[in-house]
Coordinates of C-alpha atoms in Angstrom, one line a residue:
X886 CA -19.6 5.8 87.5
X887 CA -19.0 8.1 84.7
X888 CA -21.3 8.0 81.8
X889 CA -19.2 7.9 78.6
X890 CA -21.4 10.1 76.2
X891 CA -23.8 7.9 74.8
X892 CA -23.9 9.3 71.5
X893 CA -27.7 9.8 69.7
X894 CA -28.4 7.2 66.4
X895 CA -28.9 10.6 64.8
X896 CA -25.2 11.5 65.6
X897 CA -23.8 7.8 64.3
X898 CA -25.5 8.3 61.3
X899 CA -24.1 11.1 60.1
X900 CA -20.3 10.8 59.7
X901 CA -22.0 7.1 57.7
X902 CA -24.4 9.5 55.4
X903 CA -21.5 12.0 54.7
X904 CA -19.1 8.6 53.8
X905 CA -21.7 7.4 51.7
X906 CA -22.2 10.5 50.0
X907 CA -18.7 11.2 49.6
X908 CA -18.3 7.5 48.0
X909 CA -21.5 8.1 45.8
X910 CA -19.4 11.3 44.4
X911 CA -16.2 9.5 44.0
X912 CA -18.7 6.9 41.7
X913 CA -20.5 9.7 39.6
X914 CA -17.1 11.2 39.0
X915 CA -15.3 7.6 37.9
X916 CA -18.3 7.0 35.8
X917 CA -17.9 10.9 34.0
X918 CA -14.4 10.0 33.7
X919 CA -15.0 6.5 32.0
X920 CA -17.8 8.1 29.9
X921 CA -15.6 10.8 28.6
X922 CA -12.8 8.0 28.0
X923 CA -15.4 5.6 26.3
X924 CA -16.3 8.7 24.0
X925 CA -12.8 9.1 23.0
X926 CA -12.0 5.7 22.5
X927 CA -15.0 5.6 20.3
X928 CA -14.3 8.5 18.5
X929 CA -10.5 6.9 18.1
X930 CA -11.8 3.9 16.6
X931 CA -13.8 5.5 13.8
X932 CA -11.0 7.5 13.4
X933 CA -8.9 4.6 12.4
X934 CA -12.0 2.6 10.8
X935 CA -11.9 5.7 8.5
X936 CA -7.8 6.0 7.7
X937 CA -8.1 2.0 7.0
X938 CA -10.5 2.4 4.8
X939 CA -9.0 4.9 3.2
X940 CA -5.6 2.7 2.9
X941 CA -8.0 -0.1 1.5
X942 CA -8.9 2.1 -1.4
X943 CA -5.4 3.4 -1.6
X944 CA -3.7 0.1 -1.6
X945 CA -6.7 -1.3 -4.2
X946 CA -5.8 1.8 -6.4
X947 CA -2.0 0.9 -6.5
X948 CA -2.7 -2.8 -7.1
X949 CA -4.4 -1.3 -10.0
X950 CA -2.1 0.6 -11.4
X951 CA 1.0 -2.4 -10.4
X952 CA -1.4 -4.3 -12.5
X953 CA -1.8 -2.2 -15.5
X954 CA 2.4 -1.6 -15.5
X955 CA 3.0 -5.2 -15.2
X956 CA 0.3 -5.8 -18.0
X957 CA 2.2 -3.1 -20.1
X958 CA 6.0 -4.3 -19.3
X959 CA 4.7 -7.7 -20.6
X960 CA 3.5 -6.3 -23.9
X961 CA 6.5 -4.2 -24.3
X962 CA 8.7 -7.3 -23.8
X963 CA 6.5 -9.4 -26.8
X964 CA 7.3 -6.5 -29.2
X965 CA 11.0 -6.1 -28.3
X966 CA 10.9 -10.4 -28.6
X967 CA 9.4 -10.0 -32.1
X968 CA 11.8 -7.0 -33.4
X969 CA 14.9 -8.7 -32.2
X970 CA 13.4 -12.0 -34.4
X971 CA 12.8 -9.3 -37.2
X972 CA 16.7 -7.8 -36.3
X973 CA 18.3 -10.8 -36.7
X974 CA 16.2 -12.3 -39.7
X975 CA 17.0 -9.1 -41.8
X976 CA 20.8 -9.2 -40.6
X977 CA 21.1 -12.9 -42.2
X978 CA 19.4 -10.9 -45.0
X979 CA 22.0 -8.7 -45.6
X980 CA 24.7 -11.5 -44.6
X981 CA 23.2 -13.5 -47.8
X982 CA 22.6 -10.2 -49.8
X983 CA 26.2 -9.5 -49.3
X984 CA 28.0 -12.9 -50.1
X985 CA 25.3 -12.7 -52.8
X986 CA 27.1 -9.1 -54.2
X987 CA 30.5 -10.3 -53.3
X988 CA 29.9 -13.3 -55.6
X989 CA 28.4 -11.2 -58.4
X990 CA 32.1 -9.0 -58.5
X991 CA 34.0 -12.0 -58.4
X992 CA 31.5 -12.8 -61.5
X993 CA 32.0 -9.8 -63.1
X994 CA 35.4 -9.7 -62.5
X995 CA 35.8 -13.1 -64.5
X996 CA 33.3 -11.8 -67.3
X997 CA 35.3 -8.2 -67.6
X998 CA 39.0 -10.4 -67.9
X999 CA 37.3 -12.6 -70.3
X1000 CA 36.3 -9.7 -72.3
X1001 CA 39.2 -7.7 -72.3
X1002 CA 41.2 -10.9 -73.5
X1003 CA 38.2 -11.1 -76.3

């Protein structure tokens, strides 16, 4: 009977060490990879903590100055409320100051026949 080459635990072993070796390198390099990835994504996020933050003061700014506008537009509206009031009191004025003139010509009209028939 043949003897099939019994093969030394020392020779068993190996092609085992070089797998496990092989599978500890493939570990170190997923773990660089996620590490690197982790870094970015970190770096990514206070990236956009920062531009939101910025936006927030941006945005708090513009309320601001919507504020102030709308403050202004309401003011502007009150005075141009009160001048048309003012308009149209001093337009009866002269609607009163007028009949008032037209009557004191028909007045003098009668006083100036009246003294030429005199």
């Amino acid at each position: 009977m043949r003897c099939l080459g019994v093969k030394s635990p020392q020779t068993i072993e190996e092609p085992i060490k070089r797998k496990r070796v092989n599978n500890e390198e493939e570990l170190r390099r997923q773990v660089e990879k996620l590490q690197i990835e982790l870094s970015k994504s970190r770096e990514d996020k206070a990236m956009l903590e920062e531009m939101m933050l910025k936006e927030d003061k941006r945005r708090a700014f513009l309320d601001e100055q919507i504020q102030s506008r709308d403050a202004r537009i309401t003011k502007l509206e009150l005075k141009l409320g009160e001048e048309k009031i003012a308009r149209e009191r001093s337009e009866k004025e002269l609607r009163g100051m007028s009949l008032d003139w037209m009557q004191s010509c028909s007045e003098l009209e009668a006083i100036e026949i009246d003294f030429n028939d005199c």
